[in-house]
């Protein structure tokens, strides 16, 4: 049986030939999966991450598995000088950079009244200011060098609904979404596109250990929460990311694509809770409620 299409490569080989893409938080999780796929499509890859040993190990593994070129750079996106050094290292190795994925994130669940000031700052510094730091450094470089380029930001669906228990992340991700829309308008003239993905549940060690403790498994039962009744596969997110970054999406800018199996709409729709009503209960309800002819 061939693999289902959503777990297969979507774009043509060579889509990213001659391009260099930098992914923040590229050592693990979704950042790593996106990088792996871009390499397969011909990109030179630069991955940034806070932990030197993780980033170096991932860079070596990805290069070996793909036969492609990967540079791992220790980079905390909260530090503008780290970001500038990562960009300089990427340009030094590959000649130029054409894409950026603002993937690095920090998050944990916590009642807001239990948060310290520093807890809020930490998440906002990584997610919002980190994405801004990278966008600013790379944008200045692209404008100065007149290089057409593409930025992909990672937001979430609760950037527009909001969500309790992850308030710093919700605030920061909403900022990332608005930065996307704002800059799409401002930087279109420089041929810099900027788009956003809003992923639902795509399990990773980093996120799940902080957001989905096993004690709360029942609360997050995908069968009940997600219309398509499953978690996302990394390849389907990588397909979307690669498409938005690539020239196939040359006329798309400032948009956000949700990839969540219908999760946020299930939570939002007034009557979606009726999912729990059985066929037998519907028979009784309709017998009682339907007007008699
Ligand atoms: C309350 C907490 C906390 C928790 C940390 N803090 N964890 N407060 N509950 N669970 C507080 C600390 O007490 C401290 O405040 C402040 O936050 C900073 O914590 P540090 O551990 O010193 O910070 P740091 O080492 O920089 O770590 C950053 C981090 C950590 C965000 C706290 O979780 C991390 O490194 N995360 C990276 C990976 C990650 O989070 N991935 C998930 C992304 S998923 P005080 O006042 O004590 O100094 C995502 C989208 C989800 O974003 C979408 C799902 C559908």
Coordinates of C-alpha atoms and ligand atoms in Angstrom, one line a residue:
X1 CA 0.0 0.0 0.0
X2 CA 1.5 3.4 -0.9
X3 CA 1.8 6.0 1.9
X4 CA -1.3 8.2 2.2
X5 CA -0.8 11.4 0.3
X6 CA -0.8 13.6 3.4
X7 CA 2.3 11.8 4.7
X8 CA 4.1 12.0 1.4
X9 CA 6.2 14.7 -0.2
X10 CA 4.0 17.3 -2.0
X11 CA 6.4 19.5 -3.9
X12 CA 8.7 18.7 -6.8
X13 CA 12.3 17.7 -6.2
X14 CA 14.5 20.7 -6.7
X15 CA 11.9 23.2 -5.7
X16 CA 14.4 24.9 -3.4
X17 CA 17.6 24.4 -5.5
X18 CA 19.9 27.3 -5.0
X19 CA 18.0 28.6 -2.0
X20 CA 19.0 28.9 1.6
X21 CA 16.5 28.8 4.4
X22 CA 17.1 29.5 8.1
X23 CA 14.8 27.8 10.7
X24 CA 14.9 29.0 14.3
X25 CA 14.3 26.2 16.8
X26 CA 15.4 23.9 14.1
X27 CA 17.1 21.3 16.2
X28 CA 14.0 19.5 17.4
X29 CA 10.2 19.0 16.8
X30 CA 8.4 20.7 14.0
X31 CA 11.4 22.9 13.1
X32 CA 13.5 19.8 12.5
X33 CA 10.7 18.2 10.4
X34 CA 10.3 21.3 8.2
X35 CA 14.1 21.5 7.8
X36 CA 14.3 17.8 6.8
X37 CA 11.8 18.4 4.1
X38 CA 13.3 21.6 2.7
X39 CA 16.6 19.8 2.5
X40 CA 14.9 17.0 0.5
X41 CA 13.6 19.6 -1.9
X42 CA 17.1 21.0 -2.5
X43 CA 17.5 23.8 0.0
X44 CA 20.7 24.6 1.9
X45 CA 19.6 24.6 5.5
X46 CA 20.6 26.7 8.5
X47 CA 19.1 25.6 11.9
X48 CA 19.4 27.8 15.0
X49 CA 18.8 26.7 18.5
X50 CA 19.7 27.5 22.1
X51 CA 21.5 24.3 22.9
X52 CA 24.7 24.0 21.0
X53 CA 25.0 20.2 21.3
X54 CA 21.4 19.6 20.1
X55 CA 21.8 21.8 17.1
X56 CA 25.1 20.3 16.1
X57 CA 23.8 16.8 16.5
X58 CA 20.7 17.5 14.4
X59 CA 22.7 19.3 11.7
X60 CA 25.1 16.3 11.4
X61 CA 22.2 13.8 11.3
X62 CA 20.2 15.8 8.7
X63 CA 23.2 16.3 6.5
X64 CA 24.1 12.7 6.6
X65 CA 20.6 11.5 5.9
X66 CA 20.0 13.9 3.0
X67 CA 23.4 14.4 1.5
X68 CA 22.6 18.1 1.6
X69 CA 24.3 21.1 3.3
X70 CA 23.3 22.0 6.8
X71 CA 24.8 24.6 9.1
X72 CA 23.9 24.5 12.8
X73 CA 24.2 27.7 14.7
X74 CA 23.8 28.3 18.5
X75 CA 21.2 31.1 18.6
X76 CA 18.9 32.4 21.3
X77 CA 16.4 34.4 19.3
X78 CA 15.9 36.7 22.4
X79 CA 19.4 38.0 21.8
X80 CA 19.6 40.3 18.7
X81 CA 23.4 39.8 18.5
X82 CA 22.9 36.0 18.3
X83 CA 20.4 36.6 15.5
X84 CA 22.8 38.8 13.6
X85 CA 25.7 36.4 14.1
X86 CA 23.5 33.5 12.8
X87 CA 22.6 35.5 9.6
X88 CA 26.3 36.4 9.1
X89 CA 27.3 32.7 9.5
X90 CA 24.6 31.7 7.0
X91 CA 25.7 34.3 4.4
X92 CA 29.3 33.3 4.9
X93 CA 28.7 29.6 4.3
X94 CA 26.1 29.8 1.6
X95 CA 26.6 33.2 -0.1
X96 CA 23.1 34.4 0.5
X97 CA 19.9 33.6 2.4
X98 CA 16.4 33.5 0.8
X99 CA 14.1 32.3 3.5
X100 CA 13.4 32.4 7.2
X101 CA 11.1 30.3 9.4
X102 CA 10.3 31.9 12.7
X103 CA 9.6 28.6 14.5
X104 CA 11.4 29.0 17.9
X105 CA 8.7 29.1 20.7
X106 CA 8.3 28.8 24.4
X107 CA 5.1 27.9 26.2
X108 CA 3.6 26.1 29.2
X109 CA 0.2 25.7 30.7
X110 CA -0.4 27.7 33.9
X111 CA -3.3 29.6 35.5
X112 CA -2.5 33.2 34.8
X113 CA -2.8 34.3 38.4
X114 CA 0.1 31.9 39.3
X115 CA 2.5 33.4 36.7
X116 CA 5.4 35.6 37.7
X117 CA 6.2 38.7 35.7
X118 CA 9.3 37.0 34.4
X119 CA 7.2 34.0 33.2
X120 CA 5.2 36.2 31.0
X121 CA 8.3 38.1 29.8
X122 CA 10.1 34.8 29.0
X123 CA 7.4 33.5 26.6
X124 CA 6.8 36.9 25.0
X125 CA 10.5 37.4 24.6
X126 CA 11.0 34.1 22.8
X127 CA 7.8 34.0 20.7
X128 CA 7.1 37.6 19.7
X129 CA 10.3 39.5 20.2
X130 CA 12.4 36.6 19.0
X131 CA 10.3 36.5 15.8
X132 CA 10.7 40.2 15.5
X133 CA 14.4 40.1 16.1
X134 CA 14.9 37.6 13.3
X135 CA 12.5 39.3 10.9
X136 CA 14.1 42.7 11.4
X137 CA 17.7 41.4 11.0
X138 CA 16.9 39.4 7.9
X139 CA 14.6 42.0 6.4
X140 CA 17.2 44.7 6.6
X141 CA 19.7 42.4 4.9
X142 CA 17.2 41.5 2.1
X143 CA 16.2 45.1 1.5
X144 CA 19.9 46.2 1.4
X145 CA 21.0 43.4 -0.9
X146 CA 17.8 43.5 -3.0
X147 CA 17.1 39.8 -2.5
X148 CA 13.5 38.5 -3.0
X149 CA 12.7 36.4 0.0
X150 CA 10.1 34.6 2.0
X151 CA 9.3 34.5 5.7
X152 CA 7.1 31.9 7.4
X153 CA 5.8 32.5 10.9
X154 CA 4.3 30.0 13.2
X155 CA 1.2 31.2 15.0
X156 CA -1.7 29.3 16.5
X157 CA -5.5 29.2 16.2
X158 CA -5.8 30.8 19.7
X159 CA -4.1 33.9 18.3
X160 CA -7.6 34.9 17.3
X161 CA -9.8 33.1 19.8
X162 CA -7.5 33.6 22.7
X163 CA -7.0 30.8 25.2
X164 CA -7.0 30.6 29.0
X165 CA -4.0 28.9 30.7
X166 CA -1.5 29.9 27.9
X167 CA -2.0 33.7 28.1
X168 CA 1.6 34.7 27.4
X169 CA 1.7 32.5 24.4
X170 CA -1.7 33.7 23.1
X171 CA -0.6 37.3 23.4
X172 CA 2.7 36.6 21.7
X173 CA 1.2 34.5 18.9
X174 CA -1.4 37.2 18.2
X175 CA 1.4 39.6 17.9
X176 CA 3.2 37.3 15.4
X177 CA 0.1 37.1 13.3
X178 CA -0.3 40.9 13.2
X179 CA 3.3 41.4 12.4
X180 CA 2.8 39.0 9.5
X181 CA -0.1 41.0 8.1
X182 CA 1.5 44.4 8.7
X183 CA 4.8 43.5 7.1
X184 CA 3.2 41.8 4.1
X185 CA 1.8 45.2 3.2
X186 CA 4.9 47.2 4.0
X187 CA 7.6 44.9 2.5
X188 CA 5.7 43.6 -0.6
X189 CA 7.5 46.3 -2.6
X190 CA 10.8 44.7 -1.7
X191 CA 9.5 41.3 -3.0
X192 CA 9.6 40.0 0.6
X193 CA 6.6 37.7 1.2
X194 CA 5.5 36.9 4.8
X195 CA 2.9 34.3 5.7
X196 CA 1.8 32.3 8.7
X197 CA 0.7 28.8 9.7
X198 CA -1.6 28.2 12.6
X199 CA -1.1 24.6 13.5
X200 CA -3.4 22.5 15.8
X201 CA -2.0 19.5 17.6
X202 CA 1.1 18.1 16.0
X203 CA 2.7 16.1 18.9
X204 CA 6.3 16.9 19.7
X205 CA 8.4 16.2 22.8
X206 CA 9.1 19.9 23.5
X207 CA 5.4 21.1 23.3
X208 CA 3.6 18.0 24.6
X209 CA 5.8 17.7 27.8
X210 CA 4.7 21.3 28.7
X211 CA 1.2 21.4 27.3
X212 CA -0.3 17.9 27.4
X213 CA 0.7 16.1 30.6
X214 CA -0.5 12.4 30.6
X215 CA -2.8 13.2 33.6
X216 CA -4.9 15.4 31.3
X217 CA -5.1 12.9 28.4
X218 CA -8.9 12.6 28.7
X219 CA -9.4 16.4 28.4
X220 CA -7.5 16.4 25.2
X221 CA -9.0 13.3 23.6
X222 CA -8.6 14.0 19.9
X223 CA -11.6 11.9 19.0
X224 CA -13.8 14.3 20.9
X225 CA -12.0 17.6 20.2
X226 CA -11.1 17.3 16.5
X227 CA -13.6 16.9 13.7
X228 CA -11.1 14.8 11.7
X229 CA -10.4 12.7 14.8
X230 CA -6.6 12.6 14.7
X231 CA -3.5 14.6 15.4
X232 CA -1.5 16.2 12.6
X233 CA 1.4 14.4 10.9
X234 CA 4.6 16.3 10.6
X235 CA 4.9 15.8 6.9
X236 CA 1.6 17.5 6.2
X237 CA 2.8 20.6 8.1
X238 CA 6.1 20.4 6.3
X239 CA 4.3 20.3 3.0
X240 CA 2.3 23.4 3.8
X241 CA 5.4 25.2 5.1
X242 CA 7.4 24.4 2.0
X243 CA 4.6 25.5 -0.2
X244 CA 4.2 28.8 1.5
X245 CA 7.9 29.5 1.5
X246 CA 8.4 28.4 -2.1
X247 CA 7.8 30.3 -5.4
X248 CA 4.7 28.2 -6.0
X249 CA 3.1 30.6 -3.5
X250 CA 4.5 33.7 -5.2
X251 CA 1.2 35.6 -5.1
X252 CA 0.4 34.8 -1.4
X253 CA 1.4 37.2 1.3
X254 CA 0.1 38.3 4.6
X255 CA -2.1 35.2 5.0
X256 CA -2.5 32.6 7.8
X257 CA -3.4 29.0 6.9
X258 CA -4.9 26.9 9.7
X259 CA -4.0 23.3 9.7
X260 CA -5.8 21.7 12.7
X261 CA -8.3 19.1 11.5
X262 CA -11.1 21.6 12.2
X263 CA -10.2 21.8 15.9
X264 CA -10.8 25.5 16.6
X265 CA -14.1 25.7 14.7
X266 CA -15.4 22.7 16.7
X267 CA -14.7 24.7 19.8
X268 CA -16.2 27.9 18.4
X269 CA -19.5 26.8 16.7
X270 CA -22.5 27.4 19.0
X271 CA -24.2 24.0 18.4
X272 CA -21.1 21.8 17.8
X273 CA -21.7 20.3 21.3
X274 CA -24.6 18.4 19.7
X275 CA -22.0 16.0 18.4
X276 CA -22.6 14.2 21.8
X277 CA -26.2 13.5 20.9
X278 CA -26.8 9.9 19.9
X279 CA -29.0 8.7 17.0
X280 CA -31.6 7.4 19.5
X281 CA -31.6 10.8 21.3
X282 CA -32.0 12.6 17.9
X283 CA -35.1 10.4 17.2
X284 CA -36.6 11.4 20.5
X285 CA -35.7 15.1 20.1
X286 CA -37.0 15.3 16.5
X287 CA -40.2 13.5 17.5
X288 CA -40.7 16.1 20.2
X289 CA -39.6 19.2 18.3
X290 CA -40.4 18.7 14.6
X291 CA -43.6 20.5 13.6
X292 CA -46.4 17.9 12.8
X293 CA -47.8 18.2 9.2
Ligands
LIG1 C1 4.7 28.5 35.6 C2 6.8 28.7 34.7 C3 6.7 27.4 34.1 C4 5.5 26.7 34.4 C5 8.7 28.3 33.6 N1 8.1 29.2 34.4 N2 7.9 27.2 33.5 N3 5.9 29.3 35.5 N4 4.6 27.3 35.1 N5 5.3 25.5 33.9 C6 8.6 30.5 34.8 C7 9.8 30.3 35.7 O1 9.5 30.1 37.0 C8 10.5 31.6 35.4 O2 10.0 32.7 36.2 C9 10.2 32.0 34.0 O3 9.1 31.2 33.6 C10 11.4 31.6 33.0 O4 11.6 30.2 33.2 P1 13.1 29.6 32.9 O5 13.0 28.1 33.0 O6 14.1 30.3 33.6 O7 13.2 30.0 31.3 P2 14.0 29.4 30.1 O8 15.0 28.4 30.6 O9 14.4 30.5 29.2 O10 12.8 28.5 29.4 C11 11.8 29.0 28.6 C12 10.5 28.3 28.8 C13 10.7 26.7 28.6 C14 9.5 28.9 27.8 C15 10.0 28.5 30.2 O11 9.4 26.1 28.7 C16 11.3 26.4 27.3 O12 12.5 26.5 27.1 N6 10.5 26.1 26.2 C17 10.9 25.8 24.9 C18 10.1 24.7 24.2 C19 8.7 24.9 24.2 O13 8.1 25.6 25.1 N7 8.0 24.4 23.2 C20 6.5 24.5 23.2 C21 6.1 25.5 22.1 S1 4.5 25.0 21.6 P3 10.7 33.2 37.6 O14 9.8 34.4 38.0 O15 10.6 32.0 38.5 O16 12.1 33.6 37.2 C22 3.7 26.4 21.2 C23 2.3 26.3 20.4 C24 1.4 25.4 21.0 O17 4.1 27.5 21.4 C25 0.1 25.2 20.1 C26 -0.6 23.9 20.5 C27 -1.8 23.6 19.8

